[in-house]
Coordinates of C-alpha atoms in Angstrom, one line a residue:
X229 CA 13.4 50.3 45.1
X230 CA 13.1 47.7 48.4
X231 CA 12.0 43.1 47.3
X232 CA 9.5 44.2 50.4
X233 CA 8.5 47.6 48.4
X234 CA 8.1 45.6 45.4
X235 CA 6.0 42.6 46.2
X236 CA 3.4 45.3 48.1
X237 CA 4.1 47.1 44.3
X238 CA 3.1 43.0 41.8
X239 CA 0.6 41.8 44.7
X240 CA -1.8 45.0 44.7
X241 CA -0.9 45.0 40.6
X242 CA -2.7 41.4 40.8
X243 CA -5.4 42.6 43.3
X244 CA -6.6 45.2 41.1
X245 CA -6.3 43.9 38.3
X246 CA -8.4 39.9 40.0
X247 CA -10.9 42.3 41.1
X248 CA -12.4 44.7 38.2
X249 CA -12.1 41.2 36.1
X250 CA -14.5 39.4 38.3
X251 CA -16.3 41.9 39.8
X252 CA -20.6 42.7 38.2
X253 CA -20.6 46.1 39.5
X254 CA -19.4 49.4 38.4
X255 CA -17.7 49.9 41.7
X256 CA -15.9 47.5 42.2
X257 CA -14.9 47.6 38.5
X258 CA -13.8 51.8 39.4
X259 CA -11.9 50.4 42.4
X260 CA -9.7 47.7 41.1
X261 CA -9.1 49.9 37.9
X262 CA -7.4 53.0 40.7
X263 CA -5.9 50.4 43.1
X264 CA -3.3 49.0 39.5
X265 CA -3.1 52.6 38.2
X266 CA -1.6 53.2 42.0
X267 CA 0.1 50.5 42.4
X268 CA 2.2 50.4 39.3
X269 CA 2.7 54.3 38.9
X270 CA 6.0 53.5 41.8
X271 CA 7.0 51.2 39.2
X272 CA 7.2 53.8 36.4
X273 CA 9.0 56.5 38.4
X274 CA 11.4 53.5 40.5
X275 CA 14.9 55.2 38.9
X276 CA 13.9 58.9 39.9
X277 CA 15.1 60.2 36.3
X278 CA 13.3 63.2 35.3
X279 CA 11.6 61.1 31.7
X280 CA 11.0 58.1 34.5
X281 CA 8.6 61.2 36.8
X282 CA 7.4 62.9 33.6
X283 CA 6.0 59.2 32.2
X284 CA 4.4 58.7 35.7
X285 CA 2.6 62.0 35.6
X286 CA 1.3 61.6 33.0
X287 CA 0.2 58.4 33.2
X288 CA -1.3 59.2 36.3
X289 CA -3.6 62.2 34.7
X290 CA -4.6 60.4 31.5
X291 CA -6.0 57.4 33.6
X292 CA -7.5 59.7 36.7
X293 CA -9.1 61.1 33.8
X294 CA -10.6 57.9 32.1
X295 CA -11.6 57.0 35.6
X296 CA -13.5 59.9 35.8
X297 CA -14.8 59.1 32.4
X298 CA -16.0 55.7 33.2
X299 CA -18.1 56.5 36.5
X300 CA -19.5 58.9 35.4
X301 CA -21.2 56.7 32.4
X302 CA -22.0 54.2 34.8
X303 CA -23.5 57.1 37.3
X304 CA -25.3 57.8 34.1
X305 CA -26.8 55.3 33.3
X306 CA -27.8 54.1 37.0
X307 CA -29.7 57.4 37.2
X308 CA -31.2 56.2 34.0
X309 CA -32.2 52.6 34.2
X310 CA -31.7 51.6 38.2
X311 CA -29.1 48.9 37.3
X312 CA -25.3 49.6 37.8
X313 CA -24.4 45.7 36.8
X314 CA -22.0 46.0 34.0
X315 CA -23.6 44.3 31.5
X316 CA -26.6 45.6 31.4
X317 CA -25.5 49.7 30.7
X318 CA -28.5 50.6 28.4
X319 CA -28.6 54.5 27.8
X320 CA -26.9 56.0 24.6
X321 CA -24.6 58.6 25.7
X322 CA -23.9 56.4 28.6
X323 CA -22.0 54.1 26.8
X324 CA -20.0 56.2 24.2
X325 CA -18.3 58.0 27.5
X326 CA -18.1 54.6 28.7
X327 CA -16.1 54.3 24.7
X328 CA -13.9 57.0 25.3
X329 CA -13.4 55.9 28.8
X330 CA -11.8 52.8 27.6
X331 CA -10.5 54.0 24.9
X332 CA -8.5 56.1 27.2
X333 CA -7.5 52.8 29.4
X334 CA -6.3 50.7 26.5
X335 CA -4.2 53.7 23.8
X336 CA -6.6 53.4 21.2
X337 CA -6.9 56.3 19.1
X338 CA -6.8 58.9 19.6
X339 CA -6.4 58.9 22.8
X340 CA -3.1 57.4 22.7
X341 CA -1.1 60.4 22.7
X342 CA 0.2 59.4 26.3
X343 CA 1.1 55.6 25.6
X344 CA 4.4 55.7 23.7
X345 CA 5.5 59.4 26.6
X346 CA 4.9 56.9 29.2
X347 CA 6.3 53.3 27.8
X348 CA 9.8 55.6 27.1
X349 CA 10.2 56.9 30.2
X350 CA 9.6 53.0 32.2
X351 CA 12.2 50.5 32.3
X352 CA 11.6 47.8 30.0
X353 CA 9.3 45.5 32.5
X354 CA 7.4 47.8 33.9
X355 CA 7.0 48.7 30.0
X356 CA 5.6 44.9 30.0
X357 CA 3.2 44.9 32.4
X358 CA 1.9 48.2 30.5
X359 CA 1.0 46.8 27.2
X360 CA 0.1 43.6 28.7
X361 CA -0.8 43.4 32.2
X362 CA -2.8 46.8 32.9
X363 CA -4.7 46.2 29.8
X364 CA -6.9 43.4 30.6
X365 CA -8.9 45.0 32.5
X366 CA -10.1 47.3 30.5
X367 CA -10.2 44.9 27.6
X368 CA -12.3 42.7 30.1
X369 CA -14.4 45.9 31.1
X370 CA -14.6 46.6 26.8
X371 CA -16.1 42.5 26.2
X372 CA -18.5 42.6 28.4
X373 CA -19.9 45.9 27.4
X374 CA -19.6 44.8 23.9
X375 CA -23.0 44.6 23.5
X376 CA -24.4 48.1 23.8
X377 CA -21.3 49.7 22.5
X378 CA -21.8 51.6 18.8
X379 CA -20.0 48.9 16.1
X380 CA -19.3 52.1 13.5
X381 CA -17.9 54.1 15.7
X382 CA -15.4 51.7 17.6
X383 CA -14.8 50.8 13.5
X384 CA -13.6 54.0 13.2
X385 CA -11.1 53.8 16.3
X386 CA -9.6 51.2 14.9
X387 CA -9.1 52.0 11.9
X388 CA -7.5 55.4 13.0
X389 CA -6.0 53.5 15.5
X390 CA -4.3 51.0 12.8
X391 CA -2.9 53.7 10.8
X392 CA -1.6 56.3 12.9
X393 CA 0.2 53.3 15.2
X394 CA 1.9 52.2 11.6
X395 CA 2.5 56.1 10.6
X396 CA 3.8 57.1 13.6
X397 CA 6.1 54.6 14.2
X398 CA 8.2 54.6 10.8
X399 CA 10.7 56.7 12.3
X400 CA 11.3 56.3 16.2
X401 CA 14.5 55.2 16.9
X402 CA 13.6 54.1 21.0
X403 CA 12.0 49.8 21.0
X404 CA 10.2 50.4 24.2
X405 CA 8.3 53.7 21.5
X406 CA 8.6 51.5 18.2
X407 CA 6.5 48.7 21.2
X408 CA 4.1 51.0 21.9
X409 CA 3.1 52.1 18.1
X410 CA 2.9 48.5 17.8
X411 CA 0.4 48.0 20.4
X412 CA -1.4 50.7 19.2
X413 CA -1.7 48.8 15.9
X414 CA -2.4 46.0 17.1
X415 CA -5.3 47.4 19.7
X416 CA -7.4 48.6 16.1
X417 CA -7.5 44.5 15.2
X418 CA -9.1 44.1 19.0
X419 CA -11.4 47.1 18.5
X420 CA -12.5 46.6 15.5
X421 CA -14.3 42.9 16.6
X422 CA -15.3 43.5 19.0
X423 CA -18.4 43.8 19.0
X424 CA -19.2 41.0 16.0
X425 CA -17.6 38.5 18.2
X426 CA -15.7 39.9 21.7
X427 CA -13.7 36.0 22.2
X428 CA -11.6 37.0 19.1
X429 CA -10.7 39.8 21.1
X430 CA -9.7 37.9 23.8
X431 CA -7.9 35.9 21.7
X432 CA -6.4 38.2 20.0
X433 CA -5.1 40.1 23.1
X434 CA -3.4 37.1 25.1
X435 CA -1.3 36.2 21.8
X436 CA -0.7 39.7 21.5
X437 CA 0.0 39.9 25.0
X438 CA 2.4 36.3 24.8
X439 CA 4.4 37.4 22.2
X440 CA 5.2 41.0 23.3
X441 CA 6.6 39.2 26.5
X442 CA 8.1 37.6 24.8
X443 CA 10.1 40.9 23.1
X444 CA 10.4 42.4 25.8
X445 CA 12.2 39.8 27.8
X446 CA 14.2 39.1 24.7
X447 CA 15.2 42.8 25.0
X448 CA 15.5 42.7 28.9
X449 CA 18.0 40.2 28.9
X450 CA 20.3 41.5 26.0
X451 CA 19.6 45.0 28.2
X452 CA 18.6 46.8 23.9
X453 CA 16.7 49.7 24.3
X454 CA 17.1 51.3 21.0
X455 CA 18.4 50.8 17.9
X456 CA 22.3 51.3 17.5
X457 CA 23.2 49.5 20.3
X458 CA 20.2 46.9 19.2
X459 CA 22.8 46.3 15.6
X460 CA 25.6 45.3 18.6
X461 CA 23.9 42.6 19.7
X462 CA 24.5 39.7 16.9
X463 CA 28.2 38.8 17.4
X464 CA 27.3 38.7 21.8
X465 CA 24.4 36.5 21.4
X466 CA 23.4 35.0 18.0
X467 CA 20.8 32.4 18.8
X468 CA 19.1 34.8 21.3
X469 CA 18.6 37.4 18.4
X470 CA 17.3 34.7 15.7
X471 CA 15.0 33.6 17.5
X472 CA 14.0 38.0 18.3
X473 CA 13.8 38.5 14.5
X474 CA 10.9 34.6 13.9
X475 CA 9.3 36.7 17.1
X476 CA 8.5 40.6 15.6
X477 CA 8.2 38.2 12.9
X478 CA 5.0 36.8 14.4
X479 CA 4.7 40.5 16.1
X480 CA 3.8 41.5 12.4
X481 CA 1.2 39.4 11.6
X482 CA 2.6 36.8 8.9
X483 CA 2.5 33.0 8.1
X484 CA 3.1 30.4 9.7
X485 CA 3.9 31.9 12.7
X486 CA 1.3 32.4 15.7
X487 CA 0.6 36.0 15.4
X488 CA -0.8 35.9 11.5
X489 CA -3.5 33.0 13.8
X490 CA -5.7 36.3 15.6
X491 CA -5.0 38.8 12.1
X492 CA -7.0 35.2 9.3
X493 CA -9.8 34.8 11.7
X494 CA -10.1 38.8 12.1
X495 CA -10.9 39.0 8.1
X496 CA -12.5 36.7 8.2
X497 CA -15.3 37.2 11.0
X498 CA -15.4 40.8 9.1
X499 CA -16.2 39.3 5.8
X500 CA -18.8 37.1 7.2
X501 CA -20.5 40.6 8.3
X502 CA -19.9 41.9 5.1
X503 CA -17.3 43.7 6.4
X504 CA -14.9 43.6 3.5
X505 CA -13.9 47.3 2.4
X506 CA -12.9 47.9 6.7
X507 CA -11.4 44.5 6.5
X508 CA -8.8 45.0 3.5
X509 CA -8.0 48.3 4.8
X510 CA -7.4 47.0 8.5
X511 CA -5.1 44.7 6.4
X512 CA -3.1 47.0 4.3
X513 CA -2.7 50.1 7.6
X514 CA -1.1 46.9 9.2
X515 CA 1.7 46.1 6.2
X516 CA 2.7 50.3 7.9
X517 CA 3.9 48.6 11.1
X518 CA 4.9 45.8 9.4
X519 CA 7.7 48.4 7.9
X520 CA 9.0 49.1 11.1
X521 CA 8.7 45.4 12.5
X522 CA 11.1 44.5 9.6
X523 CA 13.6 47.6 10.3
X524 CA 14.2 45.5 13.8
X525 CA 14.3 42.6 12.3
X526 CA 16.9 43.8 9.7
X527 CA 18.8 45.7 12.9
X528 CA 18.9 42.1 15.4
X529 CA 19.8 40.2 12.9
X530 CA 21.2 41.1 10.0
X531 CA 23.8 44.1 10.2
X532 CA 26.6 42.9 11.2
X533 CA 29.7 45.2 12.0
X534 CA 32.1 46.8 11.5
X535 CA 29.4 49.7 11.1
X536 CA 29.9 53.3 12.0
X537 CA 26.8 53.8 14.8
X538 CA 27.9 56.2 17.6
X539 CA 26.8 53.7 20.8
X540 CA 29.7 52.5 23.7
X541 CA 30.7 49.0 23.6
X542 CA 29.0 46.4 26.0
X543 CA 30.3 43.6 27.2
X544 CA 29.8 40.3 25.7
X545 CA 27.6 38.7 27.2
X546 CA 28.1 34.7 28.8
X547 CA 24.4 33.8 31.0
X548 CA 22.2 31.3 29.7
X549 CA 19.4 33.1 28.5
X550 CA 16.1 31.6 30.7
X551 CA 14.2 28.8 30.1
X552 CA 10.8 31.3 30.4
X553 CA 12.7 33.1 27.4
X554 CA 12.3 29.9 25.3
X555 CA 9.2 28.4 26.2
X556 CA 8.0 32.5 25.5
X557 CA 9.7 32.3 21.9
X558 CA 8.8 28.6 21.0
X559 CA 5.2 29.4 21.7
X560 CA 4.8 33.0 20.3
X561 CA 6.0 31.4 16.3
X562 CA 4.4 27.7 16.3
X563 CA 0.7 28.0 17.6
X564 CA -0.6 28.1 14.2
X565 CA -0.6 24.5 13.1
X566 CA -2.6 23.5 16.1
X567 CA -5.5 26.7 16.1
X568 CA -8.9 25.1 15.9
X569 CA -9.5 25.3 11.6

């Protein structure tokens, strides 16, 4: 792909995201989402591999369906109430359709089926965009419409997401698929609290994006996409592998890392809302995803050669680690002490 094409697609992504997050009208929000979808498709399919083409097709079909549902819910609301304002969504059926549209856009269970497949077919940098930037516009729509949505439905979907994200990631060997199921699991945490404390959802999303960016950029630097090649990275870049271990533990939500902060605040808020059983259930289900983070961490640092995995030996990388990764790693592991008590 030529630099000019890459520039056009990247600027279209930024434009689409900006239009959606700054709009008050449903039509402009929908237009921004469409620009986003069309701009990311060439970035998914740029390798011309059959799996990449398949991923782009799956992504296009699900996002087009979700956009159609979103437009349908907005039109239904306008038909009954005469309001096109995003915050004035009051018709119950429109709210229900919008919930399913946003769940499909985000990859929230039970509409999560496309996300691991698309991530697996994309390059690591595009997978990073799909996991973070592409989820920001639907997340802002969820934030703006949160008072109108059904909290019970969102709670059930959140618990289902955390359960499926944990269970289905257990037997994966491809790192992109593991991170896709990790994303589904994190979305559960964001969805459960959005009706009660929407700002916590955004905080969780920002910190999740920060930590996931660190993981993806680290994997991109050491050119790794499956567990068997991750096992050989310790001898090449020991410092980077150690920081990857800490970042993965932060993504799992273990104290004293940054990732513990949103989980702690969400559990606190849920208990204030007399939802202790839901808080207990979602906490126990996140132990499932902790298992595969530990597997990743184990493969990254503790497994030393000689071992008998079938993989291509890689050249020793003598390039210095980019300073962006150093800054991101520091913030994704050490922000907990500066959190407001």
